[in-house]
Structures are given as structure tokens and as C-alpha cells.
XYZ file of C-alpha atoms in Angstrom:
727
model
C -0.838 35.624 64.963
C -3.629 36.624 64.283
C -3.081 41.310 63.164
C -5.984 41.767 65.371
C -4.547 40.027 67.839
C -0.668 41.978 67.624
C -2.935 45.130 67.290
C -4.581 45.004 70.761
C -0.828 43.796 72.131
C 0.648 46.225 71.441
C 1.547 49.455 73.559
C 1.197 47.696 76.327
C 4.369 48.263 79.086
C 6.520 46.178 79.455
C 9.860 45.676 80.183
C 12.506 45.368 77.250
C 15.942 45.653 78.855
C 18.074 48.061 77.585
C 21.881 49.108 78.183
C 23.492 50.485 81.444
C 27.082 51.250 81.370
C 28.812 51.064 84.516
C 32.205 52.217 85.618
C 35.297 49.814 84.748
C 35.743 47.583 87.355
C 40.027 46.333 88.608
C 40.154 44.560 84.692
C 43.496 43.804 83.698
C 44.929 45.800 86.194
C 44.462 43.696 89.255
C 45.584 40.350 89.697
C 45.127 38.683 93.352
C 46.961 35.797 94.478
C 44.789 32.748 95.775
C 44.241 34.110 99.603
C 41.995 29.934 100.329
C 42.565 26.811 98.143
C 40.221 27.864 95.542
C 37.871 26.045 92.198
C 37.866 27.080 89.167
C 34.331 26.275 87.362
C 31.981 27.346 84.300
C 34.659 28.017 81.429
C 33.981 30.050 78.111
C 36.282 29.762 75.048
C 37.105 33.104 72.825
C 36.457 31.857 69.320
C 41.256 31.254 68.939
C 40.064 28.101 70.965
C 43.696 29.853 73.401
C 41.349 31.945 76.674
C 39.245 30.765 78.238
C 36.743 33.337 80.502
C 35.937 31.415 83.695
C 34.904 31.955 87.611
C 36.885 31.262 90.187
C 36.993 32.135 93.842
C 40.173 33.107 94.495
C 39.198 35.558 96.070
C 37.091 34.550 98.323
C 34.105 35.056 96.233
C 33.366 33.822 92.776
C 34.403 35.806 90.774
C 34.691 36.609 86.437
C 38.479 35.857 85.945
C 39.982 34.616 81.712
C 43.552 32.927 81.323
C 45.070 31.012 78.262
C 44.743 27.851 78.163
C 48.598 26.983 78.221
C 48.293 29.074 81.606
C 50.299 32.831 80.253
C 47.911 34.551 80.963
C 45.704 35.175 84.151
C 43.375 38.284 85.069
C 40.284 39.382 86.852
C 37.888 41.345 84.440
C 35.940 41.749 87.360
C 36.485 42.699 91.206
C 33.191 43.878 92.216
C 32.303 41.619 94.907
C 29.168 40.299 94.259
C 29.179 37.311 92.913
C 29.547 35.397 89.555
C 27.464 32.543 88.216
C 27.439 32.024 84.359
C 30.063 32.971 82.254
C 29.779 32.858 77.834
C 31.849 34.436 75.759
C 30.771 35.899 72.496
C 31.598 33.989 69.581
C 32.935 36.884 67.541
C 34.934 37.211 70.720
C 34.100 40.973 71.504
C 31.810 40.443 74.360
C 31.693 37.820 78.216
C 28.916 38.200 79.083
C 28.197 37.178 82.580
C 25.374 36.767 85.113
C 25.959 38.125 89.215
C 24.127 37.955 91.841
C 24.220 41.230 93.754
C 24.529 40.790 97.111
C 25.072 37.211 96.973
C 20.542 37.087 96.484
C 18.938 35.621 94.032
C 17.616 38.648 91.344
C 20.326 38.210 89.566
C 21.438 40.113 86.630
C 22.944 39.319 83.260
C 26.292 41.868 82.559
C 29.113 41.825 79.628
C 32.405 43.404 79.884
C 35.675 43.387 77.023
C 37.793 40.362 77.392
C 40.177 43.808 78.295
C 37.925 43.849 81.218
C 36.380 47.767 79.473
C 33.313 48.630 79.059
C 31.281 46.719 81.265
C 27.736 47.342 81.586
C 24.397 46.085 82.628
C 22.458 44.002 80.032
C 19.501 43.410 81.988
C 17.955 43.119 85.225
C 19.188 46.779 85.622
C 15.943 47.849 87.750
C 16.199 47.518 92.536
C 13.770 44.091 92.567
C 14.676 42.796 88.566
C 16.401 39.114 87.635
C 17.981 37.389 84.919
C 19.882 35.248 83.620
C 22.338 34.688 80.620
C 20.840 32.180 77.446
C 23.115 31.740 74.693
C 24.495 34.281 71.676
C 23.433 34.157 68.231
C 25.879 32.860 66.546
C 27.030 35.696 65.370
C 27.612 37.314 68.888
C 25.556 40.762 67.547
C 23.428 40.071 70.698
C 22.695 37.236 73.404
C 19.879 36.517 75.182
C 18.151 37.281 78.774
C 15.129 35.886 80.327
C 14.218 38.420 82.516
C 11.171 37.720 84.953
C 8.359 40.638 85.179
C 5.321 40.316 87.934
C 3.198 42.154 88.089
C 2.908 45.524 89.793
C -0.413 44.917 92.232
C 1.505 44.093 95.249
C -0.349 40.726 95.345
C -4.251 39.300 96.988
C -4.958 39.001 99.518
C -6.182 35.400 102.170
C -9.512 34.016 100.429
C -9.789 36.049 97.132
C -10.718 33.536 94.713
C -9.061 34.311 91.034
C -10.863 32.071 87.806
C -7.784 29.808 86.136
C -7.732 30.185 82.142
C -6.106 26.957 80.401
C -2.943 26.109 81.751
C -2.896 28.410 84.368
C -3.020 27.056 87.924
C -3.598 30.250 89.693
C -3.130 30.021 94.145
C -6.005 30.669 95.087
C -6.990 31.383 98.523
C -3.328 31.733 99.885
C -2.191 33.539 103.423
C -1.163 36.960 102.997
C 1.194 37.761 101.645
C 1.664 35.917 98.894
C 2.812 38.163 96.974
C 4.481 40.483 98.669
C 8.137 39.766 99.015
C 9.208 43.125 98.565
C 7.292 45.589 96.968
C 6.136 45.842 94.039
C 8.992 44.750 91.200
C 9.386 46.958 88.771
C 11.630 44.324 85.720
C 14.376 46.878 82.866
C 11.860 49.364 83.508
C 11.667 50.426 78.875
C 9.590 49.261 76.056
C 9.891 46.258 74.293
C 10.814 47.606 70.214
C 10.289 46.377 67.111
C 11.754 43.334 65.558
C 15.106 42.097 63.409
C 16.535 45.495 61.388
C 15.751 48.268 63.805
C 17.497 50.528 65.021
C 17.266 53.056 67.770
C 18.009 57.370 67.529
C 20.972 58.930 66.522
C 24.360 57.824 68.380
C 23.721 55.109 68.957
C 21.130 55.541 71.761
C 17.342 53.459 71.893
C 15.400 54.948 70.051
C 12.828 55.971 73.037
C 9.011 56.711 73.290
C 9.334 55.994 68.940
C 9.015 52.493 68.241
C 5.706 51.127 69.428
C 5.665 48.313 70.855
C 5.775 44.951 68.932
C 7.376 42.246 70.648
C 4.884 40.963 73.318
C 2.523 39.079 69.755
C 3.359 35.147 70.453
C 2.616 34.937 74.322
C -0.461 33.436 73.428
C 1.272 30.340 71.639
C 3.449 29.663 74.738
C 0.654 29.071 76.893
C -1.196 32.156 77.377
C -4.009 31.513 76.087
C -7.176 33.008 77.164
C -4.733 35.731 79.751
C -6.415 37.658 81.013
C -4.052 41.699 80.415
C -0.495 42.298 80.504
C 1.498 44.183 83.386
C -0.471 46.887 84.757
C -3.878 45.525 84.139
C -6.284 44.232 86.427
C -4.789 39.620 86.571
C -1.915 40.107 85.227
C 0.323 36.844 87.023
C 4.341 37.027 86.661
C 5.426 36.805 84.028
C 9.039 34.527 82.243
C 9.967 37.269 78.920
C 13.345 35.905 76.633
C 14.904 38.761 74.831
C 17.940 38.928 72.178
C 19.671 41.609 73.197
C 22.699 43.825 71.912
C 25.458 44.459 74.442
C 26.947 47.290 72.004
C 22.893 49.339 71.792
C 22.335 50.029 68.842
C 20.224 46.602 68.112
C 16.051 47.224 68.989
C 15.275 44.729 71.576
C 14.287 41.615 70.272
C 11.102 39.355 72.549
C 11.548 35.504 71.669
C 9.424 33.607 74.161
C 7.224 34.902 76.851
C 5.415 33.091 79.727
C 2.544 34.200 82.024
C 3.376 32.248 85.419
C 6.825 30.009 84.577
C 8.481 27.941 85.633
C 11.645 28.272 83.903
C 12.837 29.826 80.524
C 16.305 29.501 78.969
C 17.272 29.990 74.986
C 19.604 27.516 74.704
C 20.140 28.122 70.520
C 19.971 30.353 67.712
C 19.386 28.767 65.109
C 21.728 29.439 62.675
C 20.066 32.482 60.266
C 17.772 33.481 63.399
C 14.585 31.812 62.243
C 14.032 29.618 65.550
C 15.228 29.091 68.928
C 15.374 26.813 70.854
C 13.790 26.860 74.463
C 13.601 25.015 77.673
C 10.112 25.547 79.579
C 8.726 24.704 82.641
C 8.857 23.049 85.828
C 10.722 20.641 87.085
C 9.763 16.317 85.900
C 8.459 18.780 83.393
C 10.647 19.909 81.474
C 9.689 21.154 77.217
C 12.517 22.642 74.332
C 10.122 24.129 72.050
C 11.053 25.487 69.210
C 9.319 29.524 68.585
C 9.715 31.028 65.717
C 10.985 34.063 65.913
C 9.196 35.516 63.021
C 5.954 35.505 64.530
C 7.163 34.052 68.014
C 4.273 30.452 67.775
C 5.659 27.203 68.543
C 7.049 25.255 66.088
C 7.228 21.925 67.767
C 7.578 20.806 71.937
C 9.377 18.003 72.491
C 10.002 16.367 76.381
C 13.267 16.629 78.196
C 15.466 15.993 81.128
C 16.128 17.959 84.019
C 19.721 18.834 85.326
C 21.783 20.898 82.292
C 19.543 23.672 80.845
C 21.818 23.583 78.084
C 19.900 20.858 76.200
C 20.632 21.271 72.559
C 21.730 22.180 69.151
C 20.769 23.437 65.429
C 22.749 21.568 62.651
C 23.427 24.697 59.587
C 21.112 24.817 57.782
C 18.640 24.171 60.333
C 16.700 21.397 59.518
C 17.907 19.149 62.858
C 17.973 19.734 66.152
C 19.943 18.447 67.850
C 18.744 17.481 71.813
C 19.479 15.305 75.439
C 16.112 14.368 76.081
C 14.267 11.886 78.122
C 10.976 12.000 75.950
C 8.993 8.671 75.853
C 12.086 7.451 77.579
C 13.304 6.192 81.174
C 17.360 7.544 80.491
C 17.984 11.129 78.337
C 19.724 10.129 75.363
C 21.159 12.510 72.518
C 18.116 12.375 69.738
C 18.205 13.913 66.370
C 14.074 15.490 65.388
C 14.006 16.564 62.284
C 12.322 20.290 61.012
C 10.631 21.418 58.740
C 10.795 24.876 57.096
C 7.737 26.333 59.901
C 9.758 23.898 62.689
C 6.684 21.464 63.122
C 8.697 18.023 63.677
C 9.459 15.211 61.156
C 11.003 12.504 62.140
C 13.002 11.439 65.204
C 15.492 9.377 66.100
C 18.632 8.361 68.333
C 21.986 9.099 68.203
C 23.583 7.894 71.069
C 22.482 5.956 74.300
C 23.263 4.054 77.014
C 21.520 1.609 78.317
C 20.568 3.177 82.926
C 22.958 5.961 82.260
C 21.661 9.383 81.668
C 22.961 11.980 79.292
C 23.634 14.972 81.516
C 25.395 17.127 79.172
C 26.217 17.954 75.716
C 28.410 20.855 73.447
C 29.458 21.042 70.237
C 31.992 22.122 67.596
C 31.339 25.139 65.627
C 30.803 23.783 62.938
C 27.777 21.852 64.372
C 29.135 17.548 63.137
C 30.793 16.546 66.102
C 29.532 16.195 69.729
C 30.632 15.705 73.465
C 28.037 13.687 75.125
C 29.161 13.409 79.484
C 26.673 10.570 80.257
C 25.976 9.634 84.263
C 27.369 6.612 85.128
C 26.343 5.494 89.136
C 26.459 9.296 89.479
C 30.758 9.486 88.276
C 30.864 10.632 84.445
C 31.456 8.760 81.460
C 33.298 11.276 78.458
C 32.777 10.863 74.723
C 32.976 12.120 71.509
C 30.871 11.621 68.087
C 30.209 12.549 64.577
C 27.218 13.758 63.780
C 25.329 12.009 61.068
C 23.488 13.993 57.782
C 20.752 14.649 56.236
C 17.382 14.253 57.896
C 16.595 12.375 60.770
C 14.072 9.169 60.214
C 10.477 8.998 61.887
C 11.611 6.144 64.156
C 14.433 4.425 65.797
C 18.100 4.701 65.204
C 19.835 7.346 62.845
C 22.571 6.328 61.133
C 25.929 7.924 59.654
C 27.528 8.847 63.388
C 31.236 7.220 63.583
C 32.211 5.634 66.634
C 32.285 7.215 69.809
C 35.750 8.669 70.660
C 36.114 7.550 74.715
C 38.157 10.095 76.768
C 39.735 9.432 79.804
C 38.841 11.436 82.565
C 41.691 12.512 85.490
C 38.797 13.192 87.787
C 35.297 11.559 88.780
C 33.146 13.701 87.730
C 32.607 16.597 84.544
C 31.279 19.827 85.155
C 31.022 21.619 82.261
C 32.062 20.888 78.360
C 33.341 23.699 76.251
C 34.362 23.339 72.974
C 37.968 25.577 71.966
C 39.838 25.929 68.948
C 38.394 23.394 65.876
C 38.270 20.368 67.935
C 39.485 21.201 71.083
C 38.025 21.061 73.967
C 37.824 22.646 77.977
C 36.278 20.908 80.790
C 35.344 22.936 83.889
C 36.162 18.709 86.075
C 35.180 18.184 89.853
C 36.672 14.614 91.857
C 36.772 13.798 95.152
C 40.091 14.533 96.294
C 40.064 17.824 94.467
C 39.034 21.260 94.305
C 36.988 21.744 91.082
C 39.060 23.080 88.468
C 39.828 23.450 84.201
C 41.204 21.076 81.643
C 42.590 21.972 78.556
C 42.158 18.719 76.121
C 43.938 19.259 72.902
C 43.658 17.158 68.958
C 44.358 13.556 69.727
C 46.330 14.396 72.962
C 45.733 13.541 76.739
C 44.099 16.072 79.296
C 45.640 18.905 80.896
C 44.764 21.337 84.073
C 44.777 24.437 83.265
C 48.200 26.016 85.709
C 45.414 28.895 87.395
C 43.941 25.590 87.745
C 44.378 24.899 91.864
C 46.522 21.556 92.262
C 44.683 18.553 94.084
C 47.406 18.541 96.772
C 46.692 22.317 97.402
C 42.479 20.383 98.672
C 43.131 20.595 101.856
C 45.879 21.524 104.156
C 49.485 18.493 104.850
C 48.660 15.642 107.019
C 44.279 15.439 106.311
C 44.153 13.783 102.027
C 40.187 13.971 100.632
C 38.466 10.692 101.235
C 37.395 9.035 98.174
C 34.319 7.974 99.308
C 32.266 4.458 98.165
C 29.838 3.649 96.530
C 26.633 2.471 98.244
C 23.243 1.060 97.767
C 20.531 0.495 99.913
C 17.534 -1.087 99.004
C 14.106 0.691 100.410
C 10.761 -0.969 102.962
C 8.903 -1.003 99.244
C 11.941 -2.897 97.206
C 12.556 0.396 95.411
C 16.551 0.019 95.766
C 18.849 3.818 96.340
C 22.117 5.035 95.514
C 24.831 7.653 97.975
C 28.102 7.606 99.159
C 30.447 6.786 101.928
C 32.495 8.921 103.437
C 34.622 6.682 106.682
C 37.116 9.419 108.963
C 40.465 8.313 109.219
C 42.053 6.572 111.940
C 38.942 4.291 112.853
C 40.094 0.857 112.685
C 37.982 -1.862 110.308
C 34.682 -3.429 112.326
C 34.399 0.143 114.098
C 30.536 1.670 114.035
C 30.877 5.321 113.931
C 28.963 8.744 114.242
C 27.528 9.157 111.142
C 25.896 12.146 109.224
C 23.473 12.062 107.126
C 23.794 14.712 104.647
C 21.011 15.527 102.020
C 20.933 17.121 98.943
C 18.692 19.654 97.698
C 16.997 19.510 95.089
C 14.720 16.478 95.661
C 15.869 15.995 91.922
C 20.151 17.229 92.376
C 21.952 13.730 92.477
C 24.979 13.026 95.324
C 28.713 12.958 93.145
C 31.332 11.597 94.847
C 33.456 15.087 94.286
C 34.744 17.378 97.480
C 33.017 18.597 99.756
C 34.939 20.725 102.613
C 31.668 20.666 105.123
C 31.960 16.628 104.110
C 35.565 16.719 104.887
C 35.196 19.328 108.384
C 33.206 16.430 109.862
C 35.415 13.502 108.871
C 38.165 15.559 110.411
C 35.614 16.097 113.840
C 36.240 12.337 113.424
C 32.213 11.902 112.229
C 31.083 9.370 109.051
C 29.165 10.730 106.131
C 26.281 9.027 104.233
C 25.146 11.054 101.606
C 21.810 8.712 100.317
C 19.800 9.575 96.756
C 16.779 9.388 98.140
C 13.912 9.267 95.548
C 14.037 11.971 94.181
C 16.798 12.681 93.139
C 18.244 11.848 89.087
C 20.747 9.642 87.735
C 18.313 6.723 88.245
C 16.296 7.202 85.706
C 12.708 9.215 85.283
C 10.494 6.631 86.969
C 12.825 7.215 90.134
C 12.492 11.413 90.311
C 9.685 10.516 89.775
C 8.786 8.094 92.295
C 8.311 11.696 95.615
C 5.800 12.912 93.880
C 1.692 13.782 95.957
C 1.926 11.218 98.630
C 5.231 9.031 97.511
C 7.058 12.718 99.810
C 5.981 10.561 102.560
C 7.821 7.499 101.370
C 10.874 9.907 100.422
C 11.056 9.988 104.758
C 10.817 6.765 104.911
C 13.923 6.340 102.975
C 15.535 8.979 105.022
C 14.536 6.319 108.381
C 16.186 2.864 106.147
C 19.746 4.721 104.872
C 20.717 4.943 108.426
C 19.468 0.796 109.667
C 21.186 0.431 105.857
C 24.419 1.706 107.349
C 23.684 0.620 111.248
C 23.043 -3.264 109.622
C 26.027 -3.526 107.718
C 28.158 -2.281 110.731
C 29.759 0.786 109.869
C 27.608 3.401 111.838
C 26.420 3.521 115.286
C 22.991 3.521 115.324
C 23.143 5.424 119.291
C 25.039 8.599 117.970
C 23.514 9.437 114.098
C 22.839 12.484 112.552
C 20.881 14.215 109.652
C 21.571 16.975 108.909
C 20.628 18.746 104.803
C 20.324 21.668 102.329
C 17.120 23.554 100.395
C 14.912 20.516 99.917
C 17.400 18.881 102.237
C 17.116 21.094 104.566
C 13.021 19.721 104.565
C 13.558 16.488 105.136
C 15.960 17.350 107.716
C 13.398 18.469 109.534
C 11.140 15.970 108.343
C 13.089 13.260 109.140
C 13.780 14.466 113.234
C 9.498 14.325 113.388
C 8.972 11.601 111.437
C 11.755 9.442 113.576
C 11.598 11.431 116.810
C 14.070 9.094 118.424
C 16.007 7.715 115.100
C 18.670 10.684 115.071
C 20.146 12.957 118.424
C 20.520 16.082 116.378
C 19.874 17.822 112.496
C 21.549 20.810 110.574
C 18.779 21.617 108.710
C 20.406 24.501 105.936
C 18.053 27.088 103.818
C 14.620 24.265 104.616
C 10.890 24.809 104.271
C 9.369 24.530 107.399
C 5.751 25.178 106.820
C 4.232 24.531 102.376
C 2.137 27.193 103.984
C 4.620 29.461 104.329
C 6.801 28.719 101.798
C 4.407 29.032 99.428
C 3.619 32.342 100.886
C 7.367 33.968 100.913
C 8.777 32.059 97.830
C 9.111 33.297 94.045
C 6.478 33.455 91.597
C 8.334 31.376 89.780
C 9.685 28.717 91.959
C 6.142 28.753 93.791
C 5.004 26.880 89.918
C 7.988 24.041 89.604
C 7.326 23.676 93.282
C 3.766 23.378 92.727
C 4.599 20.149 90.111
C 6.810 18.586 92.844
C 5.518 18.885 96.342
C 2.363 19.489 95.883
C -0.592 22.852 94.547
C -0.956 25.210 97.703
C -4.754 25.283 97.191
C -5.874 21.982 95.005
C -3.707 19.854 97.470
C -4.055 21.920 100.281
C -4.368 19.235 102.844
C -1.069 16.773 102.156
C 1.236 20.320 102.617
C -0.433 20.209 105.680
C 0.623 16.994 106.209
C 3.959 17.062 104.922
C 4.457 20.195 106.236
C 7.091 19.194 109.595
C 5.667 22.072 111.466
C 2.647 20.502 111.339
C 4.050 17.753 113.520
C 6.717 19.956 116.056
C 5.831 19.051 118.888
C 7.408 14.663 117.419
C 11.022 17.215 117.680
C 12.237 15.594 121.022
C 16.099 16.595 120.113
C 18.797 19.932 118.788
C 18.363 22.104 116.402
C 20.612 23.635 114.618
C 19.265 25.853 111.343
C 20.825 27.974 109.554
C 19.836 30.773 106.555
C 21.185 33.729 103.869
C 20.091 36.353 104.771
C 18.453 37.813 100.983
C 17.586 34.165 100.089
C 14.307 34.315 98.366
C 13.280 30.853 97.091
C 13.350 29.751 100.318
C 12.846 32.489 102.765
C 13.903 33.031 105.933
C 11.273 32.619 107.770
C 11.312 29.367 107.483
C 14.189 29.133 109.566
C 12.808 30.820 112.196
C 9.666 29.453 112.689
C 11.110 26.524 113.556
C 13.882 27.248 115.652
C 11.314 29.554 117.504
C 9.133 26.368 117.732
C 11.800 24.457 118.887
C 12.596 27.300 122.111
C 8.242 27.148 122.623
C 9.313 23.032 123.633
C 12.252 23.096 125.615
C 14.958 22.348 123.023
C 18.193 23.445 122.146
C 18.202 25.711 118.542
C 20.291 28.052 117.640
C 19.798 29.924 114.686
C 22.782 31.175 112.200
C 22.318 33.652 109.747
C 25.042 33.775 106.713
C 24.575 37.994 105.679
C 24.892 38.571 102.351
C 23.824 35.691 101.145
C 21.144 33.670 99.645
C 19.979 30.269 99.015
C 23.542 29.502 97.716
C 26.002 30.303 100.610
C 29.413 31.326 97.918
C 31.765 33.520 99.977
C 34.434 31.812 101.393
C 34.267 33.867 105.010
C 30.818 32.807 104.866
C 31.179 29.414 104.085
C 34.028 28.568 106.624
C 31.719 29.588 109.132
C 28.675 27.480 108.061
C 31.477 24.578 108.014
C 32.803 24.888 111.238
C 29.513 26.262 113.144
C 27.914 22.830 111.155
C 30.704 20.714 112.871
C 31.234 22.171 116.385
C 27.300 20.857 116.543
C 27.810 18.000 115.640
C 30.522 17.394 117.499
C 28.928 19.033 120.399
C 25.983 16.855 120.259
C 27.502 13.357 118.606
C 30.209 12.969 121.021
C 30.339 10.283 123.704
């Protein structure tokens, strides 16, 4: 970036994170016994491969734990009640970084703690209304990448006020009143940005506040901000996500590595060994990109398309000249690609290292030496795991890479891998889930079978005695336009073969999520009431190729609504479901699709349960987080340019067609889909004389994480379904 441009940005207010000490939590002193059959997930391993940090809900809320792989040790590191969502052990073993959701809401913060439970501190997201989440550690463990949300301090525009859009920006004009007035102005991490690597603060390790100029914002234009009108505090500034490298010790000043205005996502997925390059994933759902950023001047080296799903998309080789990437760049299904990079991070060539026909590569992990990869493939919703030796040398401009060793298949004891992390020189630790078990962590030593860690639940503890989990069967319905759909059917135990059952069509969120054959306590609750469950993948779901994911864009959303009816017809015509006792239910996008199905197909279902679902796109865009809005505009439509389409797609625009009882469920702190979306549809249903109830879960956001609330939700939903589908 030119010097005069950098000077224009110097001195602007920014929100660089500074560690904030906290009182020590319970740490290693408190290890409660499980109150419920628990799950363990999101493992991250220490440098020795002997200890694992992970998330566990054995005390009723997802918290940070550590344990030895042999089960000889188990410790609770943070006893605070705020749910933990991500974990990353530093490569030098000195820190464990983790993301928490205060109050169960969506405004998260990043903390660090020592492995012995001491020296706990907030690294990013300390201020009220702030939000932050984890990126990768540097290879030496001296800093961790965090992304922080930086909305402008102004209160937003009023309805009808026009704003000129610059190139590359999607400015939302003519929005309803309150578009940017969520909780009032949000001040995020209110401290200034310090200079780059090697700069230190004041005495005793304190940051040198008031002495350093703000120099880290110089690269904003390189990440899609050319023509940006201003910065924080300047009229016309739009919301921004910024990613920093932060030293948890507070000795090294924060370093800005990426920033984007009007961003949907921005996550640092890797830092090269010499810290010259950062691998950043950015962009809205359905249009994710991998960006190689030169950290010296924050300019872009190369950009490649990557798939949705797991954010950990790739890794730099030790010399920084190869980028291993999980990508669907110019492809229908994601594969492992090798991108050759020059000294400035520009693309030299691209080759395919590993691919499988009709299968997405959905998880990618690497040994510490960068020469061995673990690959998890999505096979119709289940997982297949391989390890692969990576080729040496620069990738060829096209075609398959040479020099790889044949992949080694790794047997799995359960259907789905949810996370892979290296453990020691050549071992792995896996997070597994399946239809017969709670989520658990498994140790895969070199050349030996995988073994369940002793602190994970046993399979026989998944459900109470006498009611074994149901293993679902895959179904492939065909939509009315000929598109083949997917899904899993759960048959309630004890019913005679050939007898049609009352059936709940359950719709997943996303819409890019995919239904997986994993143990779902909600499904088990419904099955225990004698209700079958069909969980389909309508168009827009992942796992079936890029064309399938994109098939619901724009006016394709109407076809996705028709898919729900076609899935119901399939289970009826195949003799599984009773056509007079059908219900529909879903969460997030599935909640929207539930409401849409009830008003588009008013005679098909006897009832519905909509969980955290959008009922009107105008009010949704007015109330959601700005980065959620950026992503949603691509999936559903632009709130200004596509206003008529969004009105036509909104269930509230057809609310007079609602004919059946409705239960809505929402978390009180949900800022992704604000609770007003449920409140207005329940109010409208009651005004039309229909039975309608709203269950608001306290201390929850868009996800329900607390055991007591999840139990209340399951039982309330099952009671509702049983009452309206009986007889």
C-alpha cells in the first residue's frame, strides 16, 4: 500500500484486543461427576500428544476440560457457566485458547488459560456487546489469531435513507427502522492498534498505551475495501471484521493481519512458519474464499474458492511455497488441492492431490511436520477416514500431483467424524459421533486400532436402559422437478412392519447443513412417543455437490419449500408414514422452512414446531447481526434489490393460509434470528383463532447449550407433537 494511503489511516480508532486478566476459575481443584449422560467434542492436543483439551457437558453445560488419552487424569479448567464453543492448545504447550458464549448468546469472546487452570484471561471480546472467535496459533505458540467484530458506533440509518455503494460493497438501503439498532452501539475491544511484529509495550509487560501510532489498518483496501468512505467513528463507515495476532502474555502488541468491511466471515486458518503469510477464509455462505495475505503489508497474494463447512480449510507447507487446501475451486465436490506460491504468495500452479468421485472432502488435518494429512470424506452423510503422505516439490499447473503415497484407510467405530487433530509424532485424536452414541473423543495411536478415551461416554450410556438408540436408514426421495434428494428415516421401535406411523418431518438448519446419522436426543424423545422421524436433505443442503447447494438460490427457494411436501409424499407413498398424521419441525433455516411449509401446504401437516426460525425477511434483516445479514443476502436475497422476492418468500406474507396449531421455540439471547421472528408469528396465529404457543429458553442464544434447557425443549416439543398427532 502506498505511503500516503497508510498515513491517511494512521491514527484512526480501532479495536485491537488486549488481554484482560480474570480471577482463576475452579481449575484442577474441581472435577464434578457427570450429572447426565454426557458428550465430549472439539479436542485439541498438547505438543506431547498425551493430553487433550476438549469441550464436555458432563456438568450440564459445555465447559473446558483436559484429560490424558489413557484416562489417568481428568480436570475441569473453567467452571464458569458460560458455554464453551471452540478450543485450541498452543503448539508450545503453554496456553489453551477457547471461545465462550456469555449468557449462552451469540456475542462470543476468546479466553486463554494455563494447562493447570491458572492465569485465566480474556484475549478478545471483553467489552460489553463485543464479539470474537478463534483462529490458528502461530507455529511457535507466541500468538493466537482472533477475529473481532467492529460495527460502527453510530446507530444506523432510518428507513428510506439511501447510501451510495462503492465497488465490491453491498450497502443495504431502504431498510426498516431499527436495522442497525440491535443493542445500541457496540464498542468492541476499545483499544488502539499497535505497530506490527517486534513492537513492545511499556514497562512490566504492559501495553504502551498512548505512545504508539495506529499502523495496522493499512491493508483494508486489499481485502475488498477499495473506496471505503471512512473508519470507526467516521460517518458512512460500515461494519467490519478484523483479524489480529494476539500475544496472551501481553508482551507483544496485537498485529492486524486482515480486515473487511461488510464482512460475513473472516477467520485466520493458518500462519506460515516464518509468519510471512496468513491463510484467511472470508465471504458469505456459498461464496467462501481462501485468501493468502502477506502479513508485511496486508496485501493479497492469491484467492481461491473453498467449500462451506469446517472453517479449517488448509495449511502452509514448512517452506511456505505450497498451500494444501480443502477446496471446490472449479469443482462440483471438494478435494485436496496443492497450490504453489511464489515469494509474494501469488499462485504459481494448482494440482489435485486427493479426490473422490461424488464425495466431498469435509475435514482436513495435518501432522506437525506438514508431510502427512488426515482426510475425512463425506459419503452420503457418513464419514470415511484416510491418512495420506503429501508430495514434495511445487505443484504442477494442472492435473494430479505426483509423489503421494497410497492413502491408508482408518476404520471408524462410529458413523461420523466431527474433528481431527494430530497427537504426537504420528497419532491422531478424533471426535466421533454416531447413531448409537453420544459425541466422544477417540485416540488413534500409530499402527493400532482407535480406542475410546475413558472420560468419553460409553455407548451403552447413550440412553436409559430398555430403549436402545434407533439406527436410521438412508432414503433418496425424488423432487417433482426430478432432483434427487437425501435424508435419514428413523422408525419408532415396537411397531409392526408395514404399519404406517405418525411421522415428524424434521428440517435441518443452514440451509447448507446436512442431515447426518448421529444420535439426536430430540429424535430419541420423539421415537419414544411412538412417532417416526424423517430428516431430509432438501435442495440447498451440503454433501451432494455444489449444484445441489446452489439449487435453492433466489427463486429456487420456492422449489425447496416444495421439496418438503415431496419428502412427505415419499414417506407416505412408500408405506412408512400415515398421511393423516404428519407434522413438520425444524431449527434456524429449518424453522423458517417449517413456517413456509405450513402456509404453502396448509392441508398437509397437522401441526408444526418452528425453532429459531425467520418468519419475515424484512424484520429478520432489520434485527440480525450485520455479518449474518451479509451472508444471508447471498442465500435468500438482497433486502433492497430483492425486496419483492423476499416478501413473497416470507411466511408472514401468507399467514392467512395457516390452518394448524403452532409451537415456536426461541432462545432469549438469539441475535442471529431475533426472538421477534417467533413472537410475531405466534401473535398472528392467535389473532386468527389458532392454538399457538411460544417457549422462550432463558440464557440461550441461537444454539441451545444448557442441559436443562435442552431437556425442556425436547419434552415440550415431543408433548406438543404427541398431543396433536394422536388419534
